[in-house]
Amino acid sequence: MLEDKNTKNLEDLEKKGGSIQEENEPNVSEEVKEEETKLEDVQKQEKELEIDEVESLKNEIRVLKDENSRLRSEFINYRNALIRESEENTRRHRERMILRIIEIYDNLGRALRNAEGTRKGFISGVRLIHKSIEKLMFDEGLSPIIPEVGRPFDPFAHEVEETITSNDVPDMAIHEVVEHGYYLNGKVLKPARVVVAINNSSESE
């Protein structure tokens, strides 16, 4: 009788154990899934962090490239400004030198015109100097402004030395050339000095 009772109790325990095991199996499975989900989330976050870090580095590289490009542009502009300043200083120095030479050249020209009756040797020497200076000036890019009598007055290339009333030439035309002018590389360096005619309206009528 006791043996039957023990057997029954053992069977009851086995049933309960099986039931407990069946109840625990779903819980274990859910925990495993939760852990797997957590692991996937962690891995996803790590990937997102890696992507963010890569993007951050790309942005830093982009900023550095832009900064380098800006500095390079500033350097090029500064260098070009120095070059332009140097060229401008050279041009001004050259103009001052040419103006001094022009003065000598014009003085020699006047001396030659006034010395036709003197000794030929002196005139020949002065002419040689005059010719040498002329070549030097023209080699430096100088070219003469030679106005023509009767041609219209050009305010960009001529300077009015005097105005006279005359109908010998058209109104506001060149009546007399006082002194030649000069271009330097196509730019007016020294305007030609001229006498300009103003027509007398009563005479022209």
mmCIF file of N, CA and C in Angstrom, residues 101-194:
data_model
loop_
_atom_site.group_PDB
_atom_site.id
_atom_site.type_symbol
_atom_site.label_atom_id
_atom_site.label_comp_id
_atom_site.label_asym_id
_atom_site.label_seq_id
_atom_site.Cartn_x
_atom_site.Cartn_y
_atom_site.Cartn_z
ATOM 1 N N ILE A 101 65.693 112.356 -70.455
ATOM 2 C CA ILE A 101 66.366 112.202 -71.752
ATOM 3 C C ILE A 101 65.715 113.094 -72.808
ATOM 4 N N ILE A 102 64.386 113.186 -72.741
ATOM 5 C CA ILE A 102 63.674 114.042 -73.699
ATOM 6 C C ILE A 102 64.147 115.486 -73.597
ATOM 7 N N GLU A 103 64.320 115.932 -72.358
ATOM 8 C CA GLU A 103 64.770 117.312 -72.155
ATOM 9 C C GLU A 103 66.129 117.550 -72.815
ATOM 10 N N ILE A 104 67.045 116.593 -72.622
ATOM 11 C CA ILE A 104 68.373 116.706 -73.249
ATOM 12 C C ILE A 104 68.245 116.673 -74.771
ATOM 13 N N TYR A 105 67.442 115.751 -75.234
ATOM 14 C CA TYR A 105 67.243 115.579 -76.674
ATOM 15 C C TYR A 105 66.694 116.855 -77.314
ATOM 16 N N ASP A 106 65.680 117.429 -76.684
ATOM 17 C CA ASP A 106 65.083 118.649 -77.237
ATOM 18 C C ASP A 106 66.061 119.818 -77.201
ATOM 19 N N ASN A 107 66.843 119.916 -76.128
ATOM 20 C CA ASN A 107 67.839 120.992 -76.034
ATOM 21 C C ASN A 107 68.898 120.870 -77.129
ATOM 22 N N LEU A 108 69.332 119.641 -77.366
ATOM 23 C CA LEU A 108 70.312 119.423 -78.432
ATOM 24 C C LEU A 108 69.727 119.771 -79.790
ATOM 25 N N GLY A 109 68.451 119.411 -79.964
ATOM 26 C CA GLY A 109 67.792 119.739 -81.226
ATOM 27 C C GLY A 109 67.743 121.233 -81.467
ATOM 28 N N ARG A 110 67.431 121.985 -80.421
ATOM 29 C CA ARG A 110 67.406 123.445 -80.557
ATOM 30 C C ARG A 110 68.806 123.998 -80.834
ATOM 31 N N ALA A 111 69.813 123.411 -80.154
ATOM 32 C CA ALA A 111 71.195 123.863 -80.377
ATOM 33 C C ALA A 111 71.616 123.631 -81.818
ATOM 34 N N LEU A 112 71.212 122.490 -82.357
ATOM 35 C CA LEU A 112 71.548 122.196 -83.756
ATOM 36 C C LEU A 112 70.905 123.200 -84.704
ATOM 37 N N ARG A 113 69.661 123.513 -84.440
ATOM 38 C CA ARG A 113 68.960 124.448 -85.341
ATOM 39 C C ARG A 113 69.574 125.849 -85.284
ATOM 40 N N ASN A 114 70.152 126.201 -84.124
ATOM 41 C CA ASN A 114 70.721 127.550 -83.955
ATOM 42 C C ASN A 114 72.215 127.622 -84.275
ATOM 43 N N ALA A 115 72.811 126.482 -84.626
ATOM 44 C CA ALA A 115 74.268 126.465 -84.809
ATOM 45 C C ALA A 115 74.683 126.134 -86.233
ATOM 46 N N GLU A 116 73.800 126.354 -87.185
ATOM 47 C CA GLU A 116 74.107 125.993 -88.567
ATOM 48 C C GLU A 116 75.303 126.778 -89.114
ATOM 49 N N GLY A 117 75.572 127.993 -88.596
ATOM 50 C CA GLY A 117 76.660 128.802 -89.136
ATOM 51 C C GLY A 117 77.985 128.599 -88.440
ATOM 52 N N THR A 118 78.066 127.709 -87.474
ATOM 53 C CA THR A 118 79.306 127.484 -86.729
ATOM 54 C C THR A 118 80.114 126.386 -87.372
ATOM 55 N N ARG A 119 81.204 126.042 -86.711
ATOM 56 C CA ARG A 119 82.109 125.051 -87.293
ATOM 57 C C ARG A 119 81.423 123.701 -87.482
ATOM 58 N N LYS A 120 81.748 123.066 -88.591
ATOM 59 C CA LYS A 120 81.084 121.820 -88.958
ATOM 60 C C LYS A 120 81.386 120.681 -87.994
ATOM 61 N N GLY A 121 82.595 120.657 -87.452
ATOM 62 C CA GLY A 121 82.953 119.564 -86.545
ATOM 63 C C GLY A 121 82.095 119.545 -85.295
ATOM 64 N N PHE A 122 81.870 120.741 -84.751
ATOM 65 C CA PHE A 122 81.033 120.837 -83.556
ATOM 66 C C PHE A 122 79.616 120.364 -83.853
ATOM 67 N N ILE A 123 79.124 120.808 -84.980
ATOM 68 C CA ILE A 123 77.764 120.410 -85.368
ATOM 69 C C ILE A 123 77.684 118.907 -85.583
ATOM 70 N N SER A 124 78.711 118.360 -86.215
ATOM 71 C CA SER A 124 78.725 116.920 -86.463
ATOM 72 C C SER A 124 78.716 116.137 -85.153
ATOM 73 N N GLY A 125 79.486 116.597 -84.168
ATOM 74 C CA GLY A 125 79.525 115.914 -82.872
ATOM 75 C C GLY A 125 78.205 115.995 -82.135
ATOM 76 N N VAL A 126 77.625 117.179 -82.159
ATOM 77 C CA VAL A 126 76.327 117.347 -81.495
ATOM 78 C C VAL A 126 75.271 116.485 -82.172
ATOM 79 N N ARG A 127 75.354 116.412 -83.497
ATOM 80 C CA ARG A 127 74.398 115.577 -84.232
ATOM 81 C C ARG A 127 74.551 114.103 -83.845
ATOM 82 N N LEU A 128 75.781 113.690 -83.648
ATOM 83 C CA LEU A 128 76.035 112.304 -83.254
ATOM 84 C C LEU A 128 75.406 112.011 -81.885
ATOM 85 N N ILE A 129 75.601 112.943 -80.950
ATOM 86 C CA ILE A 129 74.995 112.780 -79.621
ATOM 87 C C ILE A 129 73.469 112.747 -79.731
ATOM 88 N N HIS A 130 72.954 113.649 -80.514
ATOM 89 C CA HIS A 130 71.505 113.735 -80.716
ATOM 90 C C HIS A 130 70.959 112.428 -81.279
ATOM 91 N N LYS A 131 71.694 111.877 -82.243
ATOM 92 C CA LYS A 131 71.256 110.631 -82.874
ATOM 93 C C LYS A 131 71.321 109.468 -81.884
ATOM 94 N N SER A 132 72.354 109.446 -81.052
ATOM 95 C CA SER A 132 72.504 108.370 -80.065
ATOM 96 C C SER A 132 71.371 108.404 -79.038
ATOM 97 N N ILE A 133 71.067 109.597 -78.567
ATOM 98 C CA ILE A 133 69.978 109.725 -77.593
ATOM 99 C C ILE A 133 68.643 109.352 -78.234
ATOM 100 N N GLU A 134 68.483 109.754 -79.482
ATOM 101 C CA GLU A 134 67.259 109.419 -80.207
ATOM 102 C C GLU A 134 67.078 107.903 -80.292
ATOM 103 N N LYS A 135 68.160 107.199 -80.613
ATOM 104 C CA LYS A 135 68.088 105.741 -80.702
ATOM 105 C C LYS A 135 67.767 105.124 -79.338
ATOM 106 N N LEU A 136 68.404 105.657 -78.286
ATOM 107 C CA LEU A 136 68.142 105.153 -76.935
ATOM 108 C C LEU A 136 66.672 105.303 -76.570
ATOM 109 N N MET A 137 66.114 106.462 -76.851
ATOM 110 C CA MET A 137 64.713 106.710 -76.510
ATOM 111 C C MET A 137 63.787 105.783 -77.290
ATOM 112 N N PHE A 138 64.035 105.645 -78.562
ATOM 113 C CA PHE A 138 63.155 104.830 -79.384
ATOM 114 C C PHE A 138 63.293 103.342 -79.048
ATOM 115 N N ASP A 139 64.503 102.943 -78.644
ATOM 116 C CA ASP A 139 64.684 101.554 -78.194
ATOM 117 C C ASP A 139 63.888 101.266 -76.921
ATOM 118 N N GLU A 140 63.649 102.303 -76.123
ATOM 119 C CA GLU A 140 62.886 102.153 -74.881
ATOM 120 C C GLU A 140 61.379 102.209 -75.112
ATOM 121 N N GLY A 141 60.976 102.271 -76.363
ATOM 122 C CA GLY A 141 59.539 102.279 -76.668
ATOM 123 C C GLY A 141 58.974 103.655 -76.936
ATOM 124 N N LEU A 142 59.854 104.636 -77.097
ATOM 125 C CA LEU A 142 59.402 106.008 -77.338
ATOM 126 C C LEU A 142 59.148 106.215 -78.827
ATOM 127 N N SER A 143 58.105 106.943 -79.143
ATOM 128 C CA SER A 143 57.838 107.325 -80.533
ATOM 129 C C SER A 143 57.307 108.756 -80.531
ATOM 130 N N PRO A 144 57.636 109.536 -81.563
ATOM 131 C CA PRO A 144 57.291 110.962 -81.552
ATOM 132 C C PRO A 144 55.827 111.228 -81.890
ATOM 133 N N ILE A 145 55.315 112.306 -81.323
ATOM 134 C CA ILE A 145 54.022 112.858 -81.736
ATOM 135 C C ILE A 145 54.343 114.094 -82.570
ATOM 136 N N ILE A 146 54.106 113.991 -83.865
ATOM 137 C CA ILE A 146 54.457 115.088 -84.777
ATOM 138 C C ILE A 146 53.163 115.637 -85.387
ATOM 139 N N PRO A 147 52.614 116.688 -84.819
ATOM 140 C CA PRO A 147 51.368 117.255 -85.359
ATOM 141 C C PRO A 147 51.598 117.866 -86.744
ATOM 142 N N GLU A 148 50.546 117.921 -87.525
ATOM 143 C CA GLU A 148 50.611 118.536 -88.851
ATOM 144 C C GLU A 148 49.812 119.831 -88.835
ATOM 145 N N VAL A 149 50.414 120.865 -89.378
ATOM 146 C CA VAL A 149 49.718 122.153 -89.487
ATOM 147 C C VAL A 149 48.468 121.970 -90.347
ATOM 148 N N GLY A 150 47.360 122.498 -89.860
ATOM 149 C CA GLY A 150 46.099 122.390 -90.586
ATOM 150 C C GLY A 150 45.236 121.227 -90.133
ATOM 151 N N ARG A 151 45.839 120.303 -89.371
ATOM 152 C CA ARG A 151 45.064 119.166 -88.864
ATOM 153 C C ARG A 151 44.327 119.578 -87.593
ATOM 154 N N PRO A 152 43.204 118.916 -87.274
ATOM 155 C CA PRO A 152 42.436 119.281 -86.075
ATOM 156 C C PRO A 152 43.256 119.101 -84.792
ATOM 157 N N PHE A 153 43.002 119.956 -83.847
ATOM 158 C CA PHE A 153 43.635 119.855 -82.528
ATOM 159 C C PHE A 153 43.111 118.609 -81.809
ATOM 160 N N ASP A 154 44.031 117.808 -81.258
ATOM 161 C CA ASP A 154 43.672 116.584 -80.525
ATOM 162 C C ASP A 154 43.988 116.794 -79.041
ATOM 163 N N PRO A 155 42.969 116.951 -78.204
ATOM 164 C CA PRO A 155 43.230 117.227 -76.781
ATOM 165 C C PRO A 155 43.934 116.088 -76.059
ATOM 166 N N PHE A 156 43.909 114.884 -76.628
ATOM 167 C CA PHE A 156 44.558 113.739 -75.986
ATOM 168 C C PHE A 156 46.054 113.664 -76.294
ATOM 169 N N ALA A 157 46.465 114.295 -77.409
ATOM 170 C CA ALA A 157 47.873 114.213 -77.807
ATOM 171 C C ALA A 157 48.547 115.573 -77.919
ATOM 172 N N HIS A 158 47.746 116.643 -77.856
ATOM 173 C CA HIS A 158 48.303 117.988 -78.031
ATOM 174 C C HIS A 158 48.034 118.848 -76.798
ATOM 175 N N GLU A 159 48.921 119.799 -76.588
ATOM 176 C CA GLU A 159 48.754 120.780 -75.511
ATOM 177 C C GLU A 159 48.773 122.172 -76.137
ATOM 178 N N VAL A 160 47.784 122.994 -75.770
ATOM 179 C CA VAL A 160 47.680 124.330 -76.376
ATOM 180 C C VAL A 160 48.726 125.249 -75.758
ATOM 181 N N GLU A 161 49.645 125.686 -76.567
ATOM 182 C CA GLU A 161 50.639 126.669 -76.134
ATOM 183 C C GLU A 161 50.063 128.079 -76.250
ATOM 184 N N GLU A 162 49.264 128.269 -77.307
ATOM 185 C CA GLU A 162 48.701 129.596 -77.567
ATOM 186 C C GLU A 162 47.557 129.447 -78.561
ATOM 187 N N THR A 163 46.602 130.358 -78.487
ATOM 188 C CA THR A 163 45.560 130.420 -79.520
ATOM 189 C C THR A 163 45.677 131.766 -80.232
ATOM 190 N N ILE A 164 45.490 131.733 -81.539
ATOM 191 C CA ILE A 164 45.550 132.980 -82.313
ATOM 192 C C ILE A 164 44.341 133.039 -83.240
ATOM 193 N N THR A 165 43.971 134.252 -83.581
ATOM 194 C CA THR A 165 42.876 134.439 -84.531
ATOM 195 C C THR A 165 43.449 134.383 -85.940
ATOM 196 N N SER A 166 42.999 133.410 -86.704
ATOM 197 C CA SER A 166 43.533 133.232 -88.061
ATOM 198 C C SER A 166 42.564 132.398 -88.876
ATOM 199 N N ASN A 167 42.491 132.745 -90.169
ATOM 200 C CA ASN A 167 41.697 131.960 -91.110
ATOM 201 C C ASN A 167 42.581 131.176 -92.080
ATOM 202 N N ASP A 168 43.879 131.107 -91.764
ATOM 203 C CA ASP A 168 44.805 130.382 -92.636
ATOM 204 C C ASP A 168 44.538 128.878 -92.610
ATOM 205 N N VAL A 169 44.024 128.400 -91.498
ATOM 206 C CA VAL A 169 43.697 126.978 -91.341
ATOM 207 C C VAL A 169 42.279 126.897 -90.784
ATOM 208 N N PRO A 170 41.651 125.727 -90.841
ATOM 209 C CA PRO A 170 40.294 125.605 -90.296
ATOM 210 C C PRO A 170 40.233 125.961 -88.812
ATOM 211 N N ASP A 171 39.032 126.265 -88.376
ATOM 212 C CA ASP A 171 38.822 126.622 -86.972
ATOM 213 C C ASP A 171 39.238 125.465 -86.065
ATOM 214 N N MET A 172 39.940 125.780 -84.963
ATOM 215 C CA MET A 172 40.426 124.800 -83.985
ATOM 216 C C MET A 172 41.406 123.809 -84.605
ATOM 217 N N ALA A 173 42.103 124.259 -85.646
ATOM 218 C CA ALA A 173 43.144 123.425 -86.259
ATOM 219 C C ALA A 173 44.513 123.937 -85.808
ATOM 220 N N ILE A 174 45.525 123.122 -86.046
ATOM 221 C CA ILE A 174 46.891 123.471 -85.637
ATOM 222 C C ILE A 174 47.462 124.511 -86.598
ATOM 223 N N HIS A 175 47.860 125.643 -86.032
ATOM 224 C CA HIS A 175 48.430 126.725 -86.840
ATOM 225 C C HIS A 175 49.956 126.648 -86.860
ATOM 226 N N GLU A 176 50.528 126.163 -85.751
ATOM 227 C CA GLU A 176 51.992 126.077 -85.644
ATOM 228 C C GLU A 176 52.345 124.997 -84.622
ATOM 229 N N VAL A 177 53.428 124.280 -84.891
ATOM 230 C CA VAL A 177 53.938 123.269 -83.950
ATOM 231 C C VAL A 177 55.092 123.886 -83.177
ATOM 232 N N VAL A 178 54.926 124.014 -81.867
ATOM 233 C CA VAL A 178 55.970 124.592 -81.017
ATOM 234 C C VAL A 178 56.985 123.531 -80.624
ATOM 235 N N GLU A 179 56.492 122.364 -80.244
ATOM 236 C CA GLU A 179 57.389 121.293 -79.784
ATOM 237 C C GLU A 179 56.705 119.949 -79.990
ATOM 238 N N HIS A 180 57.465 118.985 -80.467
ATOM 239 C CA HIS A 180 56.917 117.644 -80.656
ATOM 240 C C HIS A 180 56.606 116.988 -79.306
ATOM 241 N N GLY A 181 55.665 116.058 -79.337
ATOM 242 C CA GLY A 181 55.357 115.259 -78.146
ATOM 243 C C GLY A 181 55.874 113.844 -78.326
ATOM 244 N N TYR A 182 55.580 112.991 -77.325
ATOM 245 C CA TYR A 182 56.103 111.618 -77.386
ATOM 246 C C TYR A 182 55.111 110.624 -76.790
ATOM 247 N N TYR A 183 55.049 109.471 -77.444
ATOM 248 C CA TYR A 183 54.345 108.311 -76.898
ATOM 249 C C TYR A 183 55.370 107.386 -76.250
ATOM 250 N N LEU A 184 54.961 106.719 -75.184
ATOM 251 C CA LEU A 184 55.772 105.648 -74.608
ATOM 252 C C LEU A 184 54.933 104.386 -74.609
ATOM 253 N N ASN A 185 55.319 103.454 -75.497
ATOM 254 C CA ASN A 185 54.563 102.209 -75.659
ATOM 255 C C ASN A 185 53.085 102.483 -75.943
ATOM 256 N N GLY A 186 52.830 103.447 -76.819
ATOM 257 C CA GLY A 186 51.465 103.745 -77.234
ATOM 258 C C GLY A 186 50.702 104.683 -76.324
ATOM 259 N N LYS A 187 51.270 105.041 -75.177
ATOM 260 C CA LYS A 187 50.610 105.955 -74.239
ATOM 261 C C LYS A 187 51.275 107.327 -74.330
ATOM 262 N N VAL A 188 50.436 108.384 -74.292
ATOM 263 C CA VAL A 188 50.993 109.742 -74.377
ATOM 264 C C VAL A 188 51.824 110.012 -73.128
ATOM 265 N N LEU A 189 53.118 110.209 -73.329
ATOM 266 C CA LEU A 189 54.009 110.541 -72.216
ATOM 267 C C LEU A 189 54.161 112.053 -72.089
ATOM 268 N N LYS A 190 54.304 112.695 -73.232
ATOM 269 C CA LYS A 190 54.444 114.153 -73.263
ATOM 270 C C LYS A 190 53.674 114.672 -74.473
ATOM 271 N N PRO A 191 52.627 115.472 -74.257
ATOM 272 C CA PRO A 191 51.852 115.964 -75.401
ATOM 273 C C PRO A 191 52.652 116.974 -76.219
ATOM 274 N N ALA A 192 52.328 117.042 -77.492
ATOM 275 C CA ALA A 192 52.966 118.030 -78.366
ATOM 276 C C ALA A 192 52.376 119.413 -78.068
ATOM 277 N N ARG A 193 53.225 120.425 -78.067
ATOM 278 C CA ARG A 193 52.783 121.796 -77.808
ATOM 279 C C ARG A 193 52.519 122.483 -79.148
ATOM 280 N N VAL A 194 51.319 123.041 -79.259
ATOM 281 C CA VAL A 194 50.911 123.607 -80.548
ATOM 282 C C VAL A 194 50.207 124.946 -80.343
#
